[in-house]
Coordinates of C-alpha atoms and ligand atoms in Angstrom, one line a residue:
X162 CA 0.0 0.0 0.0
X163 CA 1.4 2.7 -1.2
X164 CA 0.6 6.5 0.7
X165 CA 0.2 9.9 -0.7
X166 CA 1.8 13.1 0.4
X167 CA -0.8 14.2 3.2
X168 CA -0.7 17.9 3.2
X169 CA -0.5 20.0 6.3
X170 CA -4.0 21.1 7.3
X171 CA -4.7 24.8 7.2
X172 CA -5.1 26.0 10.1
X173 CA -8.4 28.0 9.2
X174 CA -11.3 28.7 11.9
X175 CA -14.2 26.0 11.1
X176 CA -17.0 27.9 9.8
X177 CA -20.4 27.8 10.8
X178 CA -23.2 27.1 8.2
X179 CA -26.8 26.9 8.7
X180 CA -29.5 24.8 8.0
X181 CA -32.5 25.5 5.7
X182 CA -36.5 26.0 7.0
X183 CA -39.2 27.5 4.5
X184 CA -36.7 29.4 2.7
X185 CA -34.4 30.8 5.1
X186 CA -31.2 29.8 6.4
X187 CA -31.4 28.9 10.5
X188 CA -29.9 28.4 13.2
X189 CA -31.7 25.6 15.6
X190 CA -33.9 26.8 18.0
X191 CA -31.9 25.8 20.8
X192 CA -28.7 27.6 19.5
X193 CA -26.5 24.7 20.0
X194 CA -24.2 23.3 16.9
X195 CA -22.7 20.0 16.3
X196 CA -18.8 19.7 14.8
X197 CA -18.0 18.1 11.4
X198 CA -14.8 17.1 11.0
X199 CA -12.4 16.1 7.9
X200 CA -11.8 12.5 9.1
X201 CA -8.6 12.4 6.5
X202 CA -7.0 14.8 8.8
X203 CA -8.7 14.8 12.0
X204 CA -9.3 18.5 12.2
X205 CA -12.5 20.1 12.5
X206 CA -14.1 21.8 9.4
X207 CA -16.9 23.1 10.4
X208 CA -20.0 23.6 13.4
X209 CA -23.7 23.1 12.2
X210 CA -27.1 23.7 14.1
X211 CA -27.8 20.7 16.6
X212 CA -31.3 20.3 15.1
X213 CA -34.0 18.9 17.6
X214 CA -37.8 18.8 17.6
X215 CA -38.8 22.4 17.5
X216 CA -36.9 22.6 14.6
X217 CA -38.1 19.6 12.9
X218 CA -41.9 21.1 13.9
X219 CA -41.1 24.2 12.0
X220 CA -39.6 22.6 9.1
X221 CA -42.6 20.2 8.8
X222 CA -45.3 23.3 9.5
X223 CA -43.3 25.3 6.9
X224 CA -43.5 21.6 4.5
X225 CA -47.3 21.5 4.7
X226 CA -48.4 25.0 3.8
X227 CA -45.9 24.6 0.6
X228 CA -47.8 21.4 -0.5
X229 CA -50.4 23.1 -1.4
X230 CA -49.4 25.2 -4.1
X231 CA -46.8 22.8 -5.4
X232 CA -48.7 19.9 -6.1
X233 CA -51.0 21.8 -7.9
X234 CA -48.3 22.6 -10.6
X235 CA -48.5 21.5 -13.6
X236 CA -45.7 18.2 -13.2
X237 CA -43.8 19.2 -16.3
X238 CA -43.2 22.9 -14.7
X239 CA -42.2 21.3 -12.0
X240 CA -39.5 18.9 -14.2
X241 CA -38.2 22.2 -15.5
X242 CA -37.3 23.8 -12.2
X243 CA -35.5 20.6 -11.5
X244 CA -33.7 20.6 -14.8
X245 CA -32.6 24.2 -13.8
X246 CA -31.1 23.0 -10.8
X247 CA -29.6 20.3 -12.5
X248 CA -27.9 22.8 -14.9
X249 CA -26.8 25.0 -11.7
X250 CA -25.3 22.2 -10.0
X251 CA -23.3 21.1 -13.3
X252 CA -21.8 24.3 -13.2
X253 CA -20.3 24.1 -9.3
X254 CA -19.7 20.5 -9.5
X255 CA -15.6 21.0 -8.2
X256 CA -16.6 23.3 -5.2
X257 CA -19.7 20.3 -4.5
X258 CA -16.6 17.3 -5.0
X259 CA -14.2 19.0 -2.7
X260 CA -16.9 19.4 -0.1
X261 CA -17.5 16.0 0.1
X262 CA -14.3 14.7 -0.1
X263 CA -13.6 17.0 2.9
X264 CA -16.1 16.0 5.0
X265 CA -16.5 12.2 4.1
X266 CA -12.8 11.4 3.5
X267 CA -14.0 10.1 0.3
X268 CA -11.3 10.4 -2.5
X269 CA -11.7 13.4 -4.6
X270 CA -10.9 11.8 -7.6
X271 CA -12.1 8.3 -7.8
X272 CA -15.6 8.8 -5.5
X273 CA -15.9 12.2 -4.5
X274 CA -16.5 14.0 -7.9
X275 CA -18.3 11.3 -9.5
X276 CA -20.9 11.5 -6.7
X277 CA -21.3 15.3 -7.4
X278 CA -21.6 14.7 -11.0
X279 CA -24.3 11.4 -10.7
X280 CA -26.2 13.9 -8.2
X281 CA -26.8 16.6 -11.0
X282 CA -27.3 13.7 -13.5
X283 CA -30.2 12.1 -10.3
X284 CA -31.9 16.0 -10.9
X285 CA -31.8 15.9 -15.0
X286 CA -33.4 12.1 -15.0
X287 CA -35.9 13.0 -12.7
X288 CA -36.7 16.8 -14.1
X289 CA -37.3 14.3 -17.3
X290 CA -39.7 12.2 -15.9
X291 CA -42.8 14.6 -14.7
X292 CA -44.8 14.2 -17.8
X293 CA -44.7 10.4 -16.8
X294 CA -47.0 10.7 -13.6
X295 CA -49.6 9.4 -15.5
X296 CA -52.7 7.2 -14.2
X297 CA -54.8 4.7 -16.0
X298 CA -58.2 4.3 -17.2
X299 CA -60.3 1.1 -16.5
X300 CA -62.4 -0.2 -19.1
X301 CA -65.9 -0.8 -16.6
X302 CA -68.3 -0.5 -19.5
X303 CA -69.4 2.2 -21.7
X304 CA -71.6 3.6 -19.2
X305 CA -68.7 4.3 -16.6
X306 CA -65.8 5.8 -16.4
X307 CA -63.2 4.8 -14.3
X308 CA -59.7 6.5 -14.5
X309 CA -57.1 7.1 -11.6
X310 CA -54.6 9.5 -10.7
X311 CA -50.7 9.5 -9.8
X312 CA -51.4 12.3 -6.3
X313 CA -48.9 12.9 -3.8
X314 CA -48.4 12.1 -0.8
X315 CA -47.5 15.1 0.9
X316 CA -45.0 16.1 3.4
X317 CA -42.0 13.3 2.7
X318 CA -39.6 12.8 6.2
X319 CA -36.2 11.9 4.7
X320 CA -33.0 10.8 6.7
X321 CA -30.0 9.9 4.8
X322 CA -26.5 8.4 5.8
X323 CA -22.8 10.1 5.3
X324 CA -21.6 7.5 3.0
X325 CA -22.6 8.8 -0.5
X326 CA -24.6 12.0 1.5
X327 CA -25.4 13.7 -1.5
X328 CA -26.3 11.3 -3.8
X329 CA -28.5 9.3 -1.6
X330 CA -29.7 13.4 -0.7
X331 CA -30.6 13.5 -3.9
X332 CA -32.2 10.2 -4.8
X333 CA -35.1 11.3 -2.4
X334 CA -34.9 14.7 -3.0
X335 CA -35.7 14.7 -6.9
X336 CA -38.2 12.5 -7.2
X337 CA -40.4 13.5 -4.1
X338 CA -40.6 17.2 -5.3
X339 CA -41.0 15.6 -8.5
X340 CA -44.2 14.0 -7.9
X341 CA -45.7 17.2 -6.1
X342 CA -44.4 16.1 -2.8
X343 CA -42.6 18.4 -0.5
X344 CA -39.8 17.4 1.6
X345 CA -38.0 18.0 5.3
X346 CA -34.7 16.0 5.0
X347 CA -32.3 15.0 7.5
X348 CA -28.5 15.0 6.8
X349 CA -26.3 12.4 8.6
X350 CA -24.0 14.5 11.4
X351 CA -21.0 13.3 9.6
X352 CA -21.7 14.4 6.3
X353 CA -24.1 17.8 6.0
X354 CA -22.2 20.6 4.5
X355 CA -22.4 18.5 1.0
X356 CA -26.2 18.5 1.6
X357 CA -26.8 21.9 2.4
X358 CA -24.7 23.2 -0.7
X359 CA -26.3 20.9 -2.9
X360 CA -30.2 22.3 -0.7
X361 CA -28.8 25.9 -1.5
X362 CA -28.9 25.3 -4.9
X363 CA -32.0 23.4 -5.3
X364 CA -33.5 27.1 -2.8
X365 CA -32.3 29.3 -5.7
X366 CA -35.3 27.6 -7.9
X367 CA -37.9 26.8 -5.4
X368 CA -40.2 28.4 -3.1
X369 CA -39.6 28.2 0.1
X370 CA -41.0 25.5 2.0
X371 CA -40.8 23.3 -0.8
X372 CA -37.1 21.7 0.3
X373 CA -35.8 21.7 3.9
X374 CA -33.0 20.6 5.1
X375 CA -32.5 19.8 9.1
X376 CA -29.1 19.0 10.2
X377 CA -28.4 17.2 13.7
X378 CA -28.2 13.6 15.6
X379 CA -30.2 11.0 14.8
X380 CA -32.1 10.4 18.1
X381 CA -32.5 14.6 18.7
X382 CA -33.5 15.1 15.0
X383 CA -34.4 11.9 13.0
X384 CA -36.4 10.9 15.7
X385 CA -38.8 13.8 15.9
X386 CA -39.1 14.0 12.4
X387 CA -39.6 9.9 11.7
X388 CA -42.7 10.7 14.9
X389 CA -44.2 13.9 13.4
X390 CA -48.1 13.0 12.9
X391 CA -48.2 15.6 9.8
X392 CA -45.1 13.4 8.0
X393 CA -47.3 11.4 5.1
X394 CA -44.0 9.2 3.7
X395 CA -41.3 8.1 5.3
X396 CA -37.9 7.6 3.2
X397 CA -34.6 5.7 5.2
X398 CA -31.2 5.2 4.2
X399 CA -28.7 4.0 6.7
X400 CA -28.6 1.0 8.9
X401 CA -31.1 -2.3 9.2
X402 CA -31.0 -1.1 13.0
X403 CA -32.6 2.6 12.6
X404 CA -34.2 0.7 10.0
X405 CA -36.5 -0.6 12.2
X406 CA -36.8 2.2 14.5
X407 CA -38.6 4.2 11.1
X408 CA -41.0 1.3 10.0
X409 CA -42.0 1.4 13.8
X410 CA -42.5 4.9 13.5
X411 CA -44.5 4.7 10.3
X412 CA -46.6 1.7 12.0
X413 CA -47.7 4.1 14.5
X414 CA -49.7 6.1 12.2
X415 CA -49.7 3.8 9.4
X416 CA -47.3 6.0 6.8
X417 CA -46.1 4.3 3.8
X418 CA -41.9 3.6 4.5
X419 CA -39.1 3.3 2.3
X420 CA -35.9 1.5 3.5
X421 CA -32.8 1.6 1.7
X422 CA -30.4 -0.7 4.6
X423 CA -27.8 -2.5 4.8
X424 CA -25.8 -5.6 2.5
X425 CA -23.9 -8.0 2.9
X426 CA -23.4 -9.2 -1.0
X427 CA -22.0 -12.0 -2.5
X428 CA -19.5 -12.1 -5.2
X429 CA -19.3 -15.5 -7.1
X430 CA -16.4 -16.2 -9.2
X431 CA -16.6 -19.3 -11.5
X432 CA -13.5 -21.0 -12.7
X433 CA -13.3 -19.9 -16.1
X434 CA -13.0 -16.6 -14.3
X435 CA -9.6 -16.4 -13.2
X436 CA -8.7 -13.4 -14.9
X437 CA -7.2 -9.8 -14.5
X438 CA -10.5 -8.2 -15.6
X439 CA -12.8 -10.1 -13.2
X440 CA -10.3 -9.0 -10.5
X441 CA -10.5 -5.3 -11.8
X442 CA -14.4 -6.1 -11.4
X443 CA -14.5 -7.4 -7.5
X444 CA -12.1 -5.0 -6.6
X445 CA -14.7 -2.4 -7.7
X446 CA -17.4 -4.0 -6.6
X447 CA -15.8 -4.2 -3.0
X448 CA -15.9 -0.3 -3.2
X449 CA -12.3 -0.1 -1.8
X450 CA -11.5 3.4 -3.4
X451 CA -14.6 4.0 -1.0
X452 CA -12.9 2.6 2.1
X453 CA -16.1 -0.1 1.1
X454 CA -18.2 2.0 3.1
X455 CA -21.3 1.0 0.5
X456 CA -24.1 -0.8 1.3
X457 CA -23.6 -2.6 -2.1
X458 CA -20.0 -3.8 -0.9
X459 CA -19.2 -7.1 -2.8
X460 CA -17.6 -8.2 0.9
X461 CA -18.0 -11.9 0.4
X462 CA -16.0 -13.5 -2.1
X463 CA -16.7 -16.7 -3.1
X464 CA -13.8 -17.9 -5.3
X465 CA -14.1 -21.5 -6.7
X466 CA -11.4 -23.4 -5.3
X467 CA -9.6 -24.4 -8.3
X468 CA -8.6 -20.5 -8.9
X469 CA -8.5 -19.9 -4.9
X470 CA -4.9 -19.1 -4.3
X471 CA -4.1 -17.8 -7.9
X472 CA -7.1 -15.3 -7.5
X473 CA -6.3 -14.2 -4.3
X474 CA -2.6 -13.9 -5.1
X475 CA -3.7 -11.2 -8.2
X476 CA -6.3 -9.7 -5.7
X477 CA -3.4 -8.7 -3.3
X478 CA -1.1 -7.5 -5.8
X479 CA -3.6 -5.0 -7.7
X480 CA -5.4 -3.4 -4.2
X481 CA -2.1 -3.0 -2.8
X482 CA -1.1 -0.9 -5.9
X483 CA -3.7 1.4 -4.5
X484 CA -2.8 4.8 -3.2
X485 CA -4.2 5.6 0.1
X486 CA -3.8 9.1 1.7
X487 CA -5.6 12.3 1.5
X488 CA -9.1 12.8 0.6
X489 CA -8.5 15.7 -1.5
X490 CA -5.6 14.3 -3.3
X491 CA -5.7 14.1 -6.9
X492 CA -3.1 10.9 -6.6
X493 CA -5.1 9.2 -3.9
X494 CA -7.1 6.6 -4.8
X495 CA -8.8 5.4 -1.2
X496 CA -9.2 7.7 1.4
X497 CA -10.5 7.6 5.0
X498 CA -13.2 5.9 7.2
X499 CA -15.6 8.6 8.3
X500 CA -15.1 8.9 11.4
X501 CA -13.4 7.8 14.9
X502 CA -17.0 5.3 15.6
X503 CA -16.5 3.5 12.3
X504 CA -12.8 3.4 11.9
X505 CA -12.8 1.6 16.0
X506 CA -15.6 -0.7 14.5
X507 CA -13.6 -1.5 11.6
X508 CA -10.4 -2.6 13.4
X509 CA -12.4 -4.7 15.9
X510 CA -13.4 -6.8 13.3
X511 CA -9.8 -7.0 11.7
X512 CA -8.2 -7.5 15.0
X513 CA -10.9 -10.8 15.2
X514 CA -9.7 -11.7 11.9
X515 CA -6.0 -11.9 13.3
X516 CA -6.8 -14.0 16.0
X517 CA -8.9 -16.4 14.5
X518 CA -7.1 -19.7 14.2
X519 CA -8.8 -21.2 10.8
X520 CA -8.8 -17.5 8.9
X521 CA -5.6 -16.7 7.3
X522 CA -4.9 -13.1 6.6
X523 CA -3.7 -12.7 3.1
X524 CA -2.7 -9.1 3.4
X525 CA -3.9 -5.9 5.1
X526 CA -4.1 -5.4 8.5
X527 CA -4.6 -3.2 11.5
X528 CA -3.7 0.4 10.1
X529 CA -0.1 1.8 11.2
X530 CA 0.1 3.8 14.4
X531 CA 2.5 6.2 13.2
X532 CA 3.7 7.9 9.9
X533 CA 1.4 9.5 7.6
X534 CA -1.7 7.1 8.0
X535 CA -2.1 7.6 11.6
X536 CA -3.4 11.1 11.3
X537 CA -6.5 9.9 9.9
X538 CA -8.8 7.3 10.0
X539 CA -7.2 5.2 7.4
X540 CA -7.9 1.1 7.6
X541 CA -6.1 -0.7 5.3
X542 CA -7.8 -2.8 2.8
X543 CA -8.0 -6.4 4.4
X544 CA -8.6 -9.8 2.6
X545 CA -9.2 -12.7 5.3
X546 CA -9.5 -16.6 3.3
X547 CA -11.3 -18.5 5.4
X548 CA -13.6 -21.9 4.7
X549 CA -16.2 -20.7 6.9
X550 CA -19.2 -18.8 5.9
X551 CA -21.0 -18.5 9.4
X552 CA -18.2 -16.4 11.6
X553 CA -18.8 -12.8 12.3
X554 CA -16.8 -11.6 9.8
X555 CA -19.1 -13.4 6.6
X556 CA -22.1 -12.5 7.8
X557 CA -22.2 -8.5 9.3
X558 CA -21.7 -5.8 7.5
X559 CA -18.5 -4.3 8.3
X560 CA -18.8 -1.2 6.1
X561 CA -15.1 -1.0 5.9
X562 CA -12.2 -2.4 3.7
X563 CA -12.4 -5.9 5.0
X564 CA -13.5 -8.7 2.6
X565 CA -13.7 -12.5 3.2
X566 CA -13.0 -14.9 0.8
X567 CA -14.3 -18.5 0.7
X568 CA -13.7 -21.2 -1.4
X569 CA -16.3 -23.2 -3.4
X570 CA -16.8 -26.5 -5.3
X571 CA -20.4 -26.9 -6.9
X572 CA -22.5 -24.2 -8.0
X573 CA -25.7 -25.1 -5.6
X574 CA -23.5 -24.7 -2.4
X575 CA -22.1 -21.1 -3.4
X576 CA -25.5 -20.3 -4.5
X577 CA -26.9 -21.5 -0.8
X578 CA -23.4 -19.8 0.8
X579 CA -24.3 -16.6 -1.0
X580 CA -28.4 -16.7 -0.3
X581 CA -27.5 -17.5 3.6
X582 CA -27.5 -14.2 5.0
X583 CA -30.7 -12.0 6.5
X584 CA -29.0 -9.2 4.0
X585 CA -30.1 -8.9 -0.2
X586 CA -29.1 -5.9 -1.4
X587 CA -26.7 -6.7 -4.2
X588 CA -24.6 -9.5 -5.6
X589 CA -21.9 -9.8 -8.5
X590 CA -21.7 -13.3 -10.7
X591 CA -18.2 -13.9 -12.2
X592 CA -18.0 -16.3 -15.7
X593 CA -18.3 -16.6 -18.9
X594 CA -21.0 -19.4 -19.6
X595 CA -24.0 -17.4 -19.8
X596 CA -26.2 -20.3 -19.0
X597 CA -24.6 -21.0 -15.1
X598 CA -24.3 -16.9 -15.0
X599 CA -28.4 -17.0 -15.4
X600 CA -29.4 -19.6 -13.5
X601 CA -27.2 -18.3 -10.6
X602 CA -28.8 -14.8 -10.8
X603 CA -32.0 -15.5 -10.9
X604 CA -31.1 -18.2 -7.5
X605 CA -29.4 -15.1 -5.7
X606 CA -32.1 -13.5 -3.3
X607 CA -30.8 -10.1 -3.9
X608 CA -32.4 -7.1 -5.2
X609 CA -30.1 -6.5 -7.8
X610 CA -27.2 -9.0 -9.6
X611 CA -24.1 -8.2 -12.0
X612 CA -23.2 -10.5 -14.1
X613 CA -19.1 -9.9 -15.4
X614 CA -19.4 -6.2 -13.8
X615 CA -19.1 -4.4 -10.4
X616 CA -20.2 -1.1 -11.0
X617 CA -22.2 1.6 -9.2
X618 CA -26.6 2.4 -9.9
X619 CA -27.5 4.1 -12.8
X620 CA -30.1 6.1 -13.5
X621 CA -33.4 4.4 -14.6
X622 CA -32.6 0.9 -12.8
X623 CA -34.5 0.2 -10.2
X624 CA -32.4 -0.4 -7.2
X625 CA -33.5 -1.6 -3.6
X626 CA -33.1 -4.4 -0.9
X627 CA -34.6 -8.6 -0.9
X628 CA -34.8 -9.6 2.9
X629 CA -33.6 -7.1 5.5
X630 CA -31.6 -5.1 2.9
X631 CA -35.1 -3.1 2.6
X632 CA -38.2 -1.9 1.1
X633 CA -39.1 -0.2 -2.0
X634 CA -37.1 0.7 -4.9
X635 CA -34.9 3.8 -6.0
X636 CA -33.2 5.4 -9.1
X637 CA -36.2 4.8 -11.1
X638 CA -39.6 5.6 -12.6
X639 CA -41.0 2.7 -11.0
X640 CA -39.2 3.9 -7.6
X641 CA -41.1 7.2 -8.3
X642 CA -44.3 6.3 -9.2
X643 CA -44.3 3.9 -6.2
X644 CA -42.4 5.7 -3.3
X645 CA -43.9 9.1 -3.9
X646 CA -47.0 8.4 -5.2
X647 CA -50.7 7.4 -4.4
X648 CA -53.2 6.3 -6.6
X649 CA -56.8 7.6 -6.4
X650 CA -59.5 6.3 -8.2
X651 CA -62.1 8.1 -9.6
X652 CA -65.2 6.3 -11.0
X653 CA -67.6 8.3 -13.0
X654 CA -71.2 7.2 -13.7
X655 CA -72.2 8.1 -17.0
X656 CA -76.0 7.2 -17.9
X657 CA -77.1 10.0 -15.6
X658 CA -80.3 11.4 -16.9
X659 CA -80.7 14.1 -18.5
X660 CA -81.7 17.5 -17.0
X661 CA -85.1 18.3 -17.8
Ligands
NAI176 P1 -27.3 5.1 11.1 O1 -28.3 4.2 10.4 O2 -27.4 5.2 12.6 O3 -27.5 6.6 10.5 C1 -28.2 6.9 9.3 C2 -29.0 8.1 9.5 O4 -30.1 7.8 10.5 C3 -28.3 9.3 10.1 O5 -28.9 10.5 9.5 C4 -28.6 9.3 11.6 O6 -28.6 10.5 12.2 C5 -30.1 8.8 11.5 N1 -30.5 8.1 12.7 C6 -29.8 7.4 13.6 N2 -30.5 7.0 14.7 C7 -31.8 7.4 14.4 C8 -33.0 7.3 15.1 N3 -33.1 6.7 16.3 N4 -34.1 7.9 14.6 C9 -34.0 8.6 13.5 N5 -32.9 8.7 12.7 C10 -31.8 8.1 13.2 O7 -25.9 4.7 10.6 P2 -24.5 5.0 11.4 O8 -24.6 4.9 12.9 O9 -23.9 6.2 10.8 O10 -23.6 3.7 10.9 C11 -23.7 2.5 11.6 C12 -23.7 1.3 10.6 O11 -24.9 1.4 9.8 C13 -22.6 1.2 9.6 O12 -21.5 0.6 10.2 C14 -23.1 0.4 8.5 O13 -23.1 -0.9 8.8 C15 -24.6 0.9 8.5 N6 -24.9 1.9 7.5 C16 -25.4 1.5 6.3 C17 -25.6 2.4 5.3 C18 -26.2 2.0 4.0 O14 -26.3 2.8 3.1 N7 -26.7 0.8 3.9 C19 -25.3 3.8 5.4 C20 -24.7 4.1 6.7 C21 -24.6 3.2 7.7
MG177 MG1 -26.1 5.1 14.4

């Protein structure tokens, strides 16, 4: 593992920046502020409001009087204004990258700035898609007409994690306020100032009320919000635990909920696969140049045990080619866990892996405690082989750079290896005989499978968890219609009699 030049913080005050209620930039009610910190250099960046509920009332008071008029626009007017932020966020995509590299300890070049640029992409598919809101009609007789109606839902509660922050802002932003909805949003503590730049730009186009954007912890600020009886839609990213906590806030008052938790996913490689590409392909679909702090992280490895040790020997050589080091370093290629919590989680389940007697460490580690490295929270990417699929280590999600490879002989046990887990989110199939690439697919209990690729969502699929990985689907017309959406029916009688 290679390390890049960590340059010397500045030593620059951290400045303070608001959070965003019907149009105006606020403070919380209570006055207090929370830190953020750059976790690539351990130095704080910046304070923000400690949000709590009187904010959260105000922000959801401010949400429901902005419904009104907004849902009543025409959808397609309301597509423009999001193609217009779209276009304005194109335009400051650098000063959006560098914020989040700073603040997540994502690297700038390999995750940072393509997460700014997918998030202005996330507002153009969705500014597209308003003149698709469309309802149906129902063919009752000639005598009746029976049509419904795409309606909103109203005010959306969103709370989102510090991993991708602005994307995963985005992805309930665009299409809630897309569909007529209007929105209080939560940022994760770790992550907000990406938020609130990318909430400042979407306020330049809308009127107030429509977009809010609450920053503070989750039990002070998330909770409130997930508990507010004028909240119509609930919409979760972040951990199967808080999970939970939101769908038993939405049972309570019986709100529709969307989950988008946590993986745990499988990556079968076949034995025709032993090749440079396919290790190119788990290595992405790991997410190390994201520390694998992705809930899509291909952390199991199932190699077939004819290519075990070959595999695994190319695997060590190309991650450890990786450049690790500062966040907003061109040259860096991984940066840092996000913060002190995480990085402590991390290394407990490394330091398990070390003592384990049957798991053999093929390379990695605990991270250095001195030199360059120890100034941040940098864990070095780990592989551990191991024949075991029902330790720890195979079956939570570590959300760090710590995969576990297991061997396998016959398809039906990796497929049963890869399907034993409470976790579906994603999976990634490895071979070149389409037919066993299929059939394995379409055996995986995941929500979504690559076959021969390990790359990040796209616009347009449909992406969401099988099993405890979630509910409900995002990045898509479908996820839309669906999340932010309720169908009404109207049903007309038409052999009225005349007047008169
Ligand atoms: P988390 O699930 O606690 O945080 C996500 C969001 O939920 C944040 O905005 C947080 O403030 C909010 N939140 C926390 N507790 C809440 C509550 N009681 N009520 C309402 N909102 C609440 O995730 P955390 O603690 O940052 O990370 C812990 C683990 O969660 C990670 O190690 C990882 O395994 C998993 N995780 C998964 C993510 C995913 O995208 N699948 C994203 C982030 C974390
Ligand atoms: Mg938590």
């Amino acid at each position: 593992m290679s390390v890049t030049e960590q340059t010397r913080p500045t030593a620059a005050q951290p400045h303070h920046v608001q959070m965003l209620i019907d149009g105006a930039w606020v403070d919380a009610a209570s006055g207090e502020t929370l830190m953020v910190e750059n976790p690539g250099r351990r130095t704080s960046i910046a304070t923000i409001p400690r949000g709590a509920k009187a904010d959260v009332d105000r922000a959801v008071i401010a949400a429901q009087k902005a419904f009104t008029a907004w849902s009543k626009i025409p959808p397609r007017q309301r597509g423009r204004l999001l193609l217009r932020i779209a276009e304005a966020m194109e335009s400051r995509i650098e000063e959006l990258a560098r914020i989040i590299a700073e603040e997540t300890g994502n690297a700038l070049r390999t995750q940072a700035r393509p997460e700014a640029t997918l998030t202005a992409d996330i507002f153009r598919y969705f500014g597209g898609l308003a003149g698709e809101l469309k309802g149906e009609t129902i063919p009752l007789g000639e005598n009746v007409l029976s049509y419904t109606r795409r309606e909103p839902l109203g005010v959306v509660g969103a709370i989102i994690p510090w991993n991708a922050p602005v994307l995963l802002g985005a992805l309930k932003i665009a299409p809630a306020l897309c569909a007529g909805n209007t929105i209080v949003l939560k940022a994760a503590e770790d992550a907000p100032l990406g938020v609130l730049f990318m909430a400042k730009i979407c306020q330049e186009f809308l009127p107030p009320g429509v977009i809010n954007v609450l920053t503070g912890t989750g039990e002070e600020c998330g909770g409130p919000l997930a508990q507010n009886p004028a909240i119509m839609k609930l919409s979760f990213t972040g951990s199967t635990e808080v999970g939970k906590i939101i769908m038993r806030a939405a049972a309570d008052r019986i709100v529709p909920v969307s989950l988008e938790l946590g993986g745990k996913s499988p990556s079968i490689v076949y034995p025709d696969a032993n090749e440079d590409w396919v290790v190119d392909g788990v290595i992405s679909g790991m997410r190390f140049t994201r520390q694998s702090q992705s809930c899509t992280a291909g952390s199991r490895l199932f190699l077939h045990q004819d290519i075990f040790d070959r595999f695994l020997e190319k695997l060590s050589t190309k991650v450890q080619a990786l450049k690790m080091g500062d966040p907003l370093d061109e040259a860096s290629d991984i940066g840092a866990i996000i913060n002190e919590k995480q990085f402590r989680k991390v290394c407990g389940y490394v330091d398990e892996g070390l003592h384990r007697k049957d798991a053999r460490l093929v390379f990695g580690g605990l991270p250095p405690k001195e030199g360059p490295l120890s100034q941040g929270y940098f864990a070095i990417p780990t592989v551990f082989a191991d024949t075991s699929n029902d330790w720890r280590l195979a079956r939570e999600e570590i959300f760090g750079p710590v995969l576990v490879a297991i061997p396998w002989k016959n398809e039906e046990d990796a497929i049963r290896m890869a399907n034993d887990s409470h976790y579906g989110l994603a999976a990634y199939v490895w071979t070149h005989e389409i037919g066993s690439a299929l059939r394995t697919a379409h055996a995986i209990e995941s929500g979504w499978v690559q076959v021969n690729q390990g790359l990040g969502q796209q616009p347009g699929h449909s992406y969401g968890g099988y099993k405890q990985s979630g509910i409900g689907r995002e990045f898509s017309l479908e996820g839309m219609l669906d999340s932010f959406t309720q169908r009404k029916n109207v049903t007309v009688n038409l052999n009225v009699p005349r007047l008169g």
